[in-house]
Amino acid sequence: MSPSQKEKTLQAIRSFIILREKKTKERTTQLSSLENEWTMTQLHIVSLIKEHSSSANNTFLACQLRLSKPAITKAVNGLLEKGMVVSGKKEDDQKCVYYSLTEAGQRLAILYDEQHQKVIRRYEQMLDSFQDHELEVITRFMNEWTGLIDKPLLVDEKANSVKGDCFEDQ
């Protein structure tokens, strides 16, 4: 690949990341009501509770979202404070706390799920414009990128530069 093509690709990635973050904030704001603003984690949580109401506890949510239990607790506490979820114990399991949605939480989950389905349909329409061999390259690229995100950044002391998936300062 020529250096100029690499530069174009990196610029496309930068533009994608910046625009995606901006649009994610806009979509989250659309799901806000009055002074309430929701994180993507909280929106995913209400959706999961809606779909899996009988098993929605910290362990289940952490596993499904691949987040730590403390991160789930923090997000759920915000949902509890804003009246979106309630916590309780099952008769057959007094040890574990389970979550269910309030009426307001149900409405939020439905709104989020509708938005999520719109996004999925848009992605599917876009992917329909690619041939199978192109989709294979895209899939390989995304899998490589995902693997790169989990790797720590390496510091090249000779060049005094940072290498990795960090684009903010470039």
Short mmCIF file of N, CA and C in Angstrom, two decimals:
data_model
loop_
_atom_site.label_atom_id
_atom_site.label_comp_id
_atom_site.label_asym_id
_atom_site.label_seq_id
_atom_site.Cartn_x
_atom_site.Cartn_y
_atom_site.Cartn_z
N MET A 1 0.86 -1.19 0.00
CA MET A 1 0.00 0.00 0.00
C MET A 1 0.89 1.23 0.00
N SER A 2 0.55 2.18 -0.81
CA SER A 2 1.35 3.40 -0.91
C SER A 2 1.15 4.26 0.34
N PRO A 3 2.17 5.05 0.69
CA PRO A 3 2.03 5.93 1.87
C PRO A 3 0.82 6.85 1.78
N SER A 4 0.52 7.35 0.59
CA SER A 4 -0.62 8.26 0.48
C SER A 4 -1.94 7.52 0.73
N GLN A 5 -2.03 6.24 0.34
CA GLN A 5 -3.24 5.47 0.61
C GLN A 5 -3.37 5.20 2.10
N LYS A 6 -2.25 4.94 2.78
CA LYS A 6 -2.29 4.76 4.23
C LYS A 6 -2.77 6.04 4.91
N GLU A 7 -2.25 7.18 4.45
CA GLU A 7 -2.67 8.46 5.03
C GLU A 7 -4.16 8.69 4.81
N LYS A 8 -4.66 8.37 3.62
CA LYS A 8 -6.09 8.51 3.34
C LYS A 8 -6.91 7.59 4.24
N THR A 9 -6.42 6.38 4.44
CA THR A 9 -7.12 5.43 5.31
C THR A 9 -7.15 5.91 6.75
N LEU A 10 -5.99 6.39 7.24
CA LEU A 10 -5.95 6.91 8.61
C LEU A 10 -6.86 8.12 8.77
N GLN A 11 -6.90 8.97 7.78
CA GLN A 11 -7.79 10.14 7.84
C GLN A 11 -9.25 9.68 7.85
N ALA A 12 -9.58 8.67 7.06
CA ALA A 12 -10.95 8.15 7.05
C ALA A 12 -11.31 7.58 8.42
N ILE A 13 -10.36 6.92 9.06
CA ILE A 13 -10.60 6.37 10.41
C ILE A 13 -10.82 7.51 11.40
N ARG A 14 -9.96 8.51 11.35
CA ARG A 14 -10.12 9.67 12.24
C ARG A 14 -11.49 10.30 12.06
N SER A 15 -11.86 10.55 10.82
CA SER A 15 -13.15 11.18 10.54
C SER A 15 -14.29 10.31 11.05
N PHE A 16 -14.19 9.00 10.85
CA PHE A 16 -15.22 8.08 11.32
C PHE A 16 -15.37 8.17 12.84
N ILE A 17 -14.26 8.11 13.55
CA ILE A 17 -14.29 8.13 15.02
C ILE A 17 -14.91 9.43 15.52
N ILE A 18 -14.47 10.54 14.98
CA ILE A 18 -14.97 11.85 15.42
C ILE A 18 -16.47 11.98 15.15
N LEU A 19 -16.89 11.64 13.94
CA LEU A 19 -18.30 11.75 13.58
C LEU A 19 -19.16 10.77 14.38
N ARG A 20 -18.65 9.55 14.59
CA ARG A 20 -19.43 8.56 15.35
C ARG A 20 -19.64 9.03 16.78
N GLU A 21 -18.60 9.56 17.41
CA GLU A 21 -18.74 10.07 18.77
C GLU A 21 -19.76 11.21 18.82
N LYS A 22 -19.69 12.11 17.85
CA LYS A 22 -20.63 13.23 17.80
C LYS A 22 -22.07 12.73 17.63
N LYS A 23 -22.28 11.82 16.70
CA LYS A 23 -23.62 11.31 16.43
C LYS A 23 -24.14 10.47 17.60
N THR A 24 -23.27 9.74 18.27
CA THR A 24 -23.68 8.97 19.44
C THR A 24 -24.19 9.90 20.53
N LYS A 25 -23.49 11.02 20.73
CA LYS A 25 -23.95 12.00 21.72
C LYS A 25 -25.29 12.59 21.32
N GLU A 26 -25.46 12.87 20.01
CA GLU A 26 -26.73 13.42 19.54
C GLU A 26 -27.87 12.44 19.75
N ARG A 27 -27.62 11.15 19.43
CA ARG A 27 -28.67 10.14 19.61
C ARG A 27 -29.00 9.97 21.08
N THR A 28 -27.99 10.00 21.93
CA THR A 28 -28.22 9.88 23.37
C THR A 28 -29.03 11.06 23.85
N THR A 29 -28.76 12.27 23.35
CA THR A 29 -29.51 13.45 23.73
C THR A 29 -30.97 13.33 23.29
N GLN A 30 -31.22 12.73 22.12
CA GLN A 30 -32.58 12.53 21.66
C GLN A 30 -33.35 11.60 22.60
N LEU A 31 -32.65 10.72 23.30
CA LEU A 31 -33.29 9.80 24.23
C LEU A 31 -33.39 10.38 25.63
N SER A 32 -32.94 11.59 25.79
CA SER A 32 -33.00 12.24 27.10
C SER A 32 -34.37 12.85 27.30
N SER A 33 -34.75 12.91 28.55
CA SER A 33 -36.00 13.60 28.85
C SER A 33 -35.72 14.64 29.92
N LEU A 34 -36.11 15.87 29.61
CA LEU A 34 -35.87 17.01 30.50
C LEU A 34 -34.42 17.06 30.92
N GLU A 35 -34.13 16.92 32.21
CA GLU A 35 -32.74 17.07 32.66
C GLU A 35 -31.98 15.75 32.69
N ASN A 36 -32.65 14.66 32.33
CA ASN A 36 -31.98 13.35 32.38
C ASN A 36 -31.19 13.10 31.11
N GLU A 37 -29.96 12.69 31.28
CA GLU A 37 -29.14 12.26 30.16
C GLU A 37 -28.64 10.87 30.47
N TRP A 38 -28.60 10.04 29.45
CA TRP A 38 -28.25 8.64 29.63
C TRP A 38 -26.93 8.32 28.94
N THR A 39 -26.13 7.49 29.60
CA THR A 39 -24.92 6.98 28.96
C THR A 39 -25.31 5.81 28.07
N MET A 40 -24.45 5.47 27.13
CA MET A 40 -24.72 4.31 26.27
C MET A 40 -24.82 3.05 27.13
N THR A 41 -24.01 2.95 28.16
CA THR A 41 -24.08 1.79 29.05
C THR A 41 -25.46 1.69 29.68
N GLN A 42 -25.98 2.81 30.18
CA GLN A 42 -27.31 2.79 30.79
C GLN A 42 -28.38 2.39 29.78
N LEU A 43 -28.27 2.88 28.55
CA LEU A 43 -29.24 2.52 27.53
C LEU A 43 -29.17 1.03 27.19
N HIS A 44 -27.95 0.50 27.11
CA HIS A 44 -27.80 -0.93 26.87
C HIS A 44 -28.39 -1.73 28.04
N ILE A 45 -28.19 -1.24 29.24
CA ILE A 45 -28.70 -1.94 30.43
C ILE A 45 -30.23 -2.00 30.41
N VAL A 46 -30.90 -0.87 30.14
CA VAL A 46 -32.37 -0.92 30.15
C VAL A 46 -32.87 -1.86 29.05
N SER A 47 -32.18 -1.90 27.93
CA SER A 47 -32.57 -2.81 26.86
C SER A 47 -32.41 -4.27 27.29
N LEU A 48 -31.29 -4.57 27.94
CA LEU A 48 -31.06 -5.93 28.42
C LEU A 48 -32.06 -6.33 29.50
N ILE A 49 -32.37 -5.42 30.41
CA ILE A 49 -33.35 -5.72 31.46
C ILE A 49 -34.71 -6.00 30.81
N LYS A 50 -35.06 -5.22 29.80
CA LYS A 50 -36.33 -5.43 29.10
C LYS A 50 -36.38 -6.82 28.48
N GLU A 51 -35.29 -7.24 27.86
CA GLU A 51 -35.26 -8.53 27.16
C GLU A 51 -35.04 -9.72 28.09
N HIS A 52 -34.38 -9.50 29.22
CA HIS A 52 -34.01 -10.60 30.13
C HIS A 52 -34.40 -10.26 31.56
N SER A 53 -35.63 -9.93 31.77
CA SER A 53 -36.06 -9.44 33.08
C SER A 53 -35.85 -10.45 34.20
N SER A 54 -35.91 -11.73 33.91
CA SER A 54 -35.78 -12.72 34.98
C SER A 54 -34.33 -12.96 35.41
N SER A 55 -33.37 -12.54 34.59
CA SER A 55 -31.97 -12.81 34.93
C SER A 55 -31.12 -11.55 35.03
N ALA A 56 -31.74 -10.40 35.09
CA ALA A 56 -31.00 -9.13 35.06
C ALA A 56 -30.44 -8.77 36.44
N ASN A 57 -29.23 -9.24 36.69
CA ASN A 57 -28.51 -8.84 37.90
C ASN A 57 -27.13 -8.32 37.47
N ASN A 58 -26.32 -7.87 38.42
CA ASN A 58 -25.01 -7.29 38.08
C ASN A 58 -24.14 -8.25 37.29
N THR A 59 -24.10 -9.51 37.70
CA THR A 59 -23.24 -10.48 37.04
C THR A 59 -23.68 -10.68 35.59
N PHE A 60 -24.97 -10.86 35.37
CA PHE A 60 -25.50 -11.04 34.03
C PHE A 60 -25.20 -9.82 33.16
N LEU A 61 -25.48 -8.61 33.67
CA LEU A 61 -25.26 -7.39 32.90
C LEU A 61 -23.78 -7.19 32.59
N ALA A 62 -22.91 -7.45 33.57
CA ALA A 62 -21.47 -7.31 33.36
C ALA A 62 -20.99 -8.28 32.27
N CYS A 63 -21.49 -9.50 32.31
CA CYS A 63 -21.10 -10.50 31.32
C CYS A 63 -21.60 -10.11 29.93
N GLN A 64 -22.84 -9.70 29.82
CA GLN A 64 -23.42 -9.33 28.53
C GLN A 64 -22.74 -8.12 27.91
N LEU A 65 -22.40 -7.14 28.73
CA LEU A 65 -21.81 -5.90 28.22
C LEU A 65 -20.28 -5.90 28.25
N ARG A 66 -19.70 -6.97 28.81
CA ARG A 66 -18.26 -7.10 28.93
C ARG A 66 -17.66 -5.91 29.68
N LEU A 67 -18.32 -5.58 30.79
CA LEU A 67 -17.87 -4.50 31.66
C LEU A 67 -17.66 -5.06 33.06
N SER A 68 -16.96 -4.31 33.89
CA SER A 68 -16.74 -4.74 35.26
C SER A 68 -18.03 -4.57 36.06
N LYS A 69 -18.14 -5.33 37.14
CA LYS A 69 -19.31 -5.20 38.01
C LYS A 69 -19.40 -3.79 38.61
N PRO A 70 -18.27 -3.18 39.02
CA PRO A 70 -18.38 -1.80 39.52
C PRO A 70 -18.92 -0.82 38.47
N ALA A 71 -18.55 -1.02 37.20
CA ALA A 71 -19.06 -0.14 36.13
C ALA A 71 -20.57 -0.33 35.99
N ILE A 72 -21.03 -1.56 36.10
CA ILE A 72 -22.46 -1.85 36.02
C ILE A 72 -23.17 -1.22 37.21
N THR A 73 -22.60 -1.38 38.40
CA THR A 73 -23.21 -0.81 39.61
C THR A 73 -23.37 0.69 39.48
N LYS A 74 -22.34 1.37 38.98
CA LYS A 74 -22.40 2.82 38.81
C LYS A 74 -23.51 3.20 37.84
N ALA A 75 -23.59 2.51 36.71
CA ALA A 75 -24.62 2.82 35.71
C ALA A 75 -26.01 2.53 36.26
N VAL A 76 -26.16 1.40 36.93
CA VAL A 76 -27.47 1.03 37.48
C VAL A 76 -27.88 2.01 38.58
N ASN A 77 -26.94 2.45 39.40
CA ASN A 77 -27.28 3.42 40.44
C ASN A 77 -27.88 4.69 39.85
N GLY A 78 -27.33 5.13 38.72
CA GLY A 78 -27.91 6.29 38.04
C GLY A 78 -29.32 6.02 37.56
N LEU A 79 -29.56 4.81 37.06
CA LEU A 79 -30.89 4.43 36.61
C LEU A 79 -31.86 4.32 37.79
N LEU A 80 -31.37 3.81 38.91
CA LEU A 80 -32.20 3.72 40.13
C LEU A 80 -32.58 5.12 40.61
N GLU A 81 -31.59 6.01 40.66
CA GLU A 81 -31.83 7.38 41.13
C GLU A 81 -32.85 8.11 40.27
N LYS A 82 -32.84 7.83 38.97
CA LYS A 82 -33.74 8.52 38.04
C LYS A 82 -35.04 7.76 37.83
N GLY A 83 -35.26 6.72 38.61
CA GLY A 83 -36.53 6.01 38.57
C GLY A 83 -36.76 5.16 37.33
N MET A 84 -35.72 4.74 36.68
CA MET A 84 -35.86 3.90 35.48
C MET A 84 -35.91 2.42 35.83
N VAL A 85 -35.22 2.04 36.89
CA VAL A 85 -35.22 0.64 37.33
C VAL A 85 -35.49 0.57 38.82
N VAL A 86 -35.92 -0.60 39.26
CA VAL A 86 -36.05 -0.90 40.68
C VAL A 86 -35.28 -2.18 40.93
N SER A 87 -34.83 -2.35 42.15
CA SER A 87 -34.09 -3.55 42.50
C SER A 87 -34.90 -4.37 43.49
N GLY A 88 -34.64 -5.64 43.49
CA GLY A 88 -35.33 -6.53 44.40
C GLY A 88 -34.68 -7.90 44.40
N LYS A 89 -35.17 -8.75 45.28
CA LYS A 89 -34.65 -10.11 45.37
C LYS A 89 -35.76 -11.09 45.02
N LYS A 90 -35.35 -12.23 44.51
CA LYS A 90 -36.32 -13.29 44.19
C LYS A 90 -36.55 -14.14 45.42
N GLU A 91 -37.73 -14.72 45.50
CA GLU A 91 -38.03 -15.59 46.65
C GLU A 91 -37.06 -16.75 46.73
N ASP A 92 -36.69 -17.30 45.59
CA ASP A 92 -35.79 -18.46 45.57
C ASP A 92 -34.31 -18.07 45.58
N ASP A 93 -34.00 -16.78 45.56
CA ASP A 93 -32.61 -16.33 45.57
C ASP A 93 -32.53 -15.01 46.34
N GLN A 94 -32.44 -15.11 47.65
CA GLN A 94 -32.40 -13.92 48.50
C GLN A 94 -31.02 -13.28 48.55
N LYS A 95 -30.03 -13.94 47.96
CA LYS A 95 -28.67 -13.43 48.00
C LYS A 95 -28.41 -12.37 46.93
N CYS A 96 -28.98 -12.56 45.77
CA CYS A 96 -28.67 -11.73 44.61
C CYS A 96 -29.73 -10.66 44.37
N VAL A 97 -29.28 -9.47 43.94
CA VAL A 97 -30.18 -8.37 43.62
C VAL A 97 -30.47 -8.41 42.12
N TYR A 98 -31.74 -8.37 41.77
CA TYR A 98 -32.18 -8.35 40.38
C TYR A 98 -32.84 -7.02 40.07
N TYR A 99 -32.82 -6.66 38.80
CA TYR A 99 -33.38 -5.38 38.39
C TYR A 99 -34.57 -5.58 37.47
N SER A 100 -35.52 -4.68 37.59
CA SER A 100 -36.64 -4.65 36.65
C SER A 100 -36.90 -3.19 36.30
N LEU A 101 -37.59 -2.99 35.20
CA LEU A 101 -37.85 -1.65 34.70
C LEU A 101 -39.14 -1.09 35.29
N THR A 102 -39.11 0.19 35.56
CA THR A 102 -40.33 0.90 35.89
C THR A 102 -41.05 1.21 34.58
N GLU A 103 -42.20 1.81 34.66
CA GLU A 103 -42.92 2.19 33.44
C GLU A 103 -42.07 3.16 32.61
N ALA A 104 -41.43 4.11 33.27
CA ALA A 104 -40.56 5.06 32.57
C ALA A 104 -39.36 4.33 31.95
N GLY A 105 -38.83 3.36 32.67
CA GLY A 105 -37.72 2.57 32.16
C GLY A 105 -38.12 1.76 30.94
N GLN A 106 -39.35 1.23 30.95
CA GLN A 106 -39.86 0.50 29.79
C GLN A 106 -39.92 1.42 28.56
N ARG A 107 -40.43 2.63 28.76
CA ARG A 107 -40.51 3.59 27.65
C ARG A 107 -39.12 3.92 27.11
N LEU A 108 -38.16 4.13 28.01
CA LEU A 108 -36.79 4.43 27.60
C LEU A 108 -36.20 3.25 26.82
N ALA A 109 -36.41 2.03 27.31
CA ALA A 109 -35.89 0.84 26.62
C ALA A 109 -36.49 0.71 25.23
N ILE A 110 -37.79 0.97 25.11
CA ILE A 110 -38.45 0.88 23.80
C ILE A 110 -37.89 1.93 22.85
N LEU A 111 -37.73 3.17 23.34
CA LEU A 111 -37.14 4.23 22.50
C LEU A 111 -35.74 3.85 22.04
N TYR A 112 -34.94 3.35 22.98
CA TYR A 112 -33.58 2.97 22.64
C TYR A 112 -33.58 1.83 21.63
N ASP A 113 -34.39 0.81 21.84
CA ASP A 113 -34.44 -0.32 20.92
C ASP A 113 -34.87 0.12 19.52
N GLU A 114 -35.81 1.04 19.44
CA GLU A 114 -36.24 1.55 18.13
C GLU A 114 -35.09 2.27 17.44
N GLN A 115 -34.37 3.11 18.20
CA GLN A 115 -33.21 3.82 17.62
C GLN A 115 -32.15 2.82 17.17
N HIS A 116 -31.91 1.82 18.00
CA HIS A 116 -30.90 0.81 17.70
C HIS A 116 -31.26 0.06 16.41
N GLN A 117 -32.52 -0.30 16.24
CA GLN A 117 -32.95 -0.99 15.03
C GLN A 117 -32.80 -0.12 13.78
N LYS A 118 -33.05 1.18 13.93
CA LYS A 118 -32.84 2.10 12.80
C LYS A 118 -31.38 2.11 12.38
N VAL A 119 -30.49 2.13 13.36
CA VAL A 119 -29.05 2.13 13.06
C VAL A 119 -28.65 0.83 12.37
N ILE A 120 -29.15 -0.28 12.88
CA ILE A 120 -28.84 -1.59 12.27
C ILE A 120 -29.31 -1.61 10.82
N ARG A 121 -30.53 -1.14 10.56
CA ARG A 121 -31.04 -1.12 9.18
C ARG A 121 -30.16 -0.25 8.28
N ARG A 122 -29.70 0.88 8.79
CA ARG A 122 -28.82 1.75 7.99
C ARG A 122 -27.51 1.05 7.67
N TYR A 123 -26.93 0.36 8.66
CA TYR A 123 -25.68 -0.37 8.43
C TYR A 123 -25.90 -1.48 7.40
N GLU A 124 -27.01 -2.20 7.53
CA GLU A 124 -27.29 -3.28 6.59
C GLU A 124 -27.45 -2.74 5.17
N GLN A 125 -28.12 -1.60 5.02
CA GLN A 125 -28.27 -0.99 3.69
C GLN A 125 -26.92 -0.61 3.11
N MET A 126 -26.06 -0.05 3.96
CA MET A 126 -24.74 0.33 3.49
C MET A 126 -23.95 -0.91 3.08
N LEU A 127 -23.98 -1.96 3.89
CA LEU A 127 -23.22 -3.17 3.58
C LEU A 127 -23.72 -3.88 2.32
N ASP A 128 -24.99 -3.67 1.99
CA ASP A 128 -25.54 -4.25 0.76
C ASP A 128 -24.83 -3.71 -0.49
N SER A 129 -24.16 -2.58 -0.37
CA SER A 129 -23.49 -1.99 -1.54
C SER A 129 -22.11 -2.60 -1.77
N PHE A 130 -21.68 -3.52 -0.91
CA PHE A 130 -20.37 -4.16 -1.06
C PHE A 130 -20.54 -5.61 -1.52
N GLN A 131 -19.53 -6.07 -2.25
CA GLN A 131 -19.50 -7.47 -2.66
C GLN A 131 -18.90 -8.31 -1.54
N ASP A 132 -19.12 -9.62 -1.60
CA ASP A 132 -18.65 -10.52 -0.54
C ASP A 132 -17.15 -10.40 -0.28
N HIS A 133 -16.34 -10.33 -1.33
CA HIS A 133 -14.89 -10.25 -1.12
C HIS A 133 -14.51 -8.93 -0.43
N GLU A 134 -15.26 -7.86 -0.70
CA GLU A 134 -15.00 -6.58 -0.02
C GLU A 134 -15.42 -6.67 1.45
N LEU A 135 -16.52 -7.34 1.71
CA LEU A 135 -16.97 -7.52 3.10
C LEU A 135 -15.97 -8.35 3.89
N GLU A 136 -15.32 -9.31 3.23
CA GLU A 136 -14.29 -10.11 3.91
C GLU A 136 -13.13 -9.22 4.35
N VAL A 137 -12.73 -8.28 3.49
CA VAL A 137 -11.63 -7.36 3.84
C VAL A 137 -12.07 -6.45 4.99
N ILE A 138 -13.28 -5.94 4.92
CA ILE A 138 -13.80 -5.08 5.99
C ILE A 138 -13.84 -5.85 7.30
N THR A 139 -14.32 -7.08 7.26
CA THR A 139 -14.40 -7.91 8.47
C THR A 139 -13.01 -8.16 9.04
N ARG A 140 -12.06 -8.49 8.17
CA ARG A 140 -10.68 -8.71 8.63
C ARG A 140 -10.11 -7.44 9.27
N PHE A 141 -10.34 -6.30 8.62
CA PHE A 141 -9.86 -5.02 9.15
C PHE A 141 -10.46 -4.73 10.53
N MET A 142 -11.77 -4.90 10.65
CA MET A 142 -12.43 -4.60 11.93
C MET A 142 -11.96 -5.56 13.03
N ASN A 143 -11.76 -6.83 12.71
CA ASN A 143 -11.26 -7.78 13.70
C ASN A 143 -9.83 -7.43 14.13
N GLU A 144 -9.00 -7.03 13.17
CA GLU A 144 -7.64 -6.60 13.51
C GLU A 144 -7.67 -5.35 14.39
N TRP A 145 -8.54 -4.40 14.05
CA TRP A 145 -8.66 -3.16 14.80
C TRP A 145 -9.14 -3.45 16.22
N THR A 146 -10.11 -4.33 16.35
CA THR A 146 -10.61 -4.71 17.66
C THR A 146 -9.48 -5.30 18.50
N GLY A 147 -8.67 -6.16 17.90
CA GLY A 147 -7.54 -6.73 18.62
C GLY A 147 -6.52 -5.69 19.02
N LEU A 148 -6.32 -4.70 18.17
CA LEU A 148 -5.36 -3.63 18.45
C LEU A 148 -5.81 -2.76 19.62
N ILE A 149 -7.10 -2.55 19.74
CA ILE A 149 -7.63 -1.71 20.81
C ILE A 149 -7.28 -2.28 22.18
N ASP A 150 -7.24 -3.60 22.30
CA ASP A 150 -6.93 -4.23 23.58
C ASP A 150 -5.45 -4.21 23.93
N LYS A 151 -4.60 -3.93 22.96
CA LYS A 151 -3.16 -3.91 23.22
C LYS A 151 -2.76 -2.57 23.83
N PRO A 152 -1.81 -2.61 24.78
CA PRO A 152 -1.34 -1.33 25.35
C PRO A 152 -0.57 -0.54 24.30
N LEU A 153 -0.58 0.78 24.46
CA LEU A 153 0.21 1.63 23.57
C LEU A 153 1.68 1.41 23.86
N LEU A 154 2.49 1.39 22.81
CA LEU A 154 3.93 1.23 22.96
C LEU A 154 4.60 2.57 22.75
N VAL A 155 5.56 2.89 23.61
CA VAL A 155 6.28 4.16 23.48
C VAL A 155 7.63 3.87 22.85
N ASP A 156 7.90 4.51 21.72
CA ASP A 156 9.17 4.41 21.03
C ASP A 156 10.03 5.56 21.55
N GLU A 157 10.92 5.24 22.50
CA GLU A 157 11.69 6.30 23.17
C GLU A 157 12.64 7.02 22.21
N LYS A 158 13.20 6.32 21.20
CA LYS A 158 14.12 6.96 20.26
C LYS A 158 13.42 8.06 19.47
N ALA A 159 12.23 7.75 19.01
CA ALA A 159 11.49 8.73 18.21
C ALA A 159 10.63 9.63 19.10
N ASN A 160 10.56 9.27 20.38
CA ASN A 160 9.73 10.01 21.34
C ASN A 160 8.30 10.18 20.83
N SER A 161 7.79 9.07 20.31
CA SER A 161 6.43 9.11 19.79
C SER A 161 5.63 7.95 20.35
N VAL A 162 4.33 8.06 20.23
CA VAL A 162 3.44 7.02 20.71
C VAL A 162 2.88 6.27 19.52
N LYS A 163 2.86 4.94 19.63
CA LYS A 163 2.30 4.11 18.57
C LYS A 163 1.10 3.36 19.14
N GLY A 164 0.09 3.17 18.34
CA GLY A 164 -1.10 2.43 18.79
C GLY A 164 -2.32 2.96 18.11
N ASP A 165 -3.46 2.89 18.79
CA ASP A 165 -4.73 3.29 18.19
C ASP A 165 -5.16 4.70 18.63
N CYS A 166 -4.19 5.53 18.96
CA CYS A 166 -4.47 6.87 19.45
C CYS A 166 -4.34 7.87 18.31
N PHE A 167 -5.46 8.54 17.96
CA PHE A 167 -5.45 9.45 16.83
C PHE A 167 -5.65 10.90 17.24
N GLU A 168 -5.88 11.15 18.51
CA GLU A 168 -6.28 12.48 18.95
C GLU A 168 -5.23 13.55 18.60
N ASP A 169 -3.94 13.22 18.74
CA ASP A 169 -2.91 14.24 18.60
C ASP A 169 -2.28 14.24 17.22
N GLN A 170 -2.76 13.43 16.31
CA GLN A 170 -2.13 13.35 15.01
C GLN A 170 -2.75 14.30 14.04
#
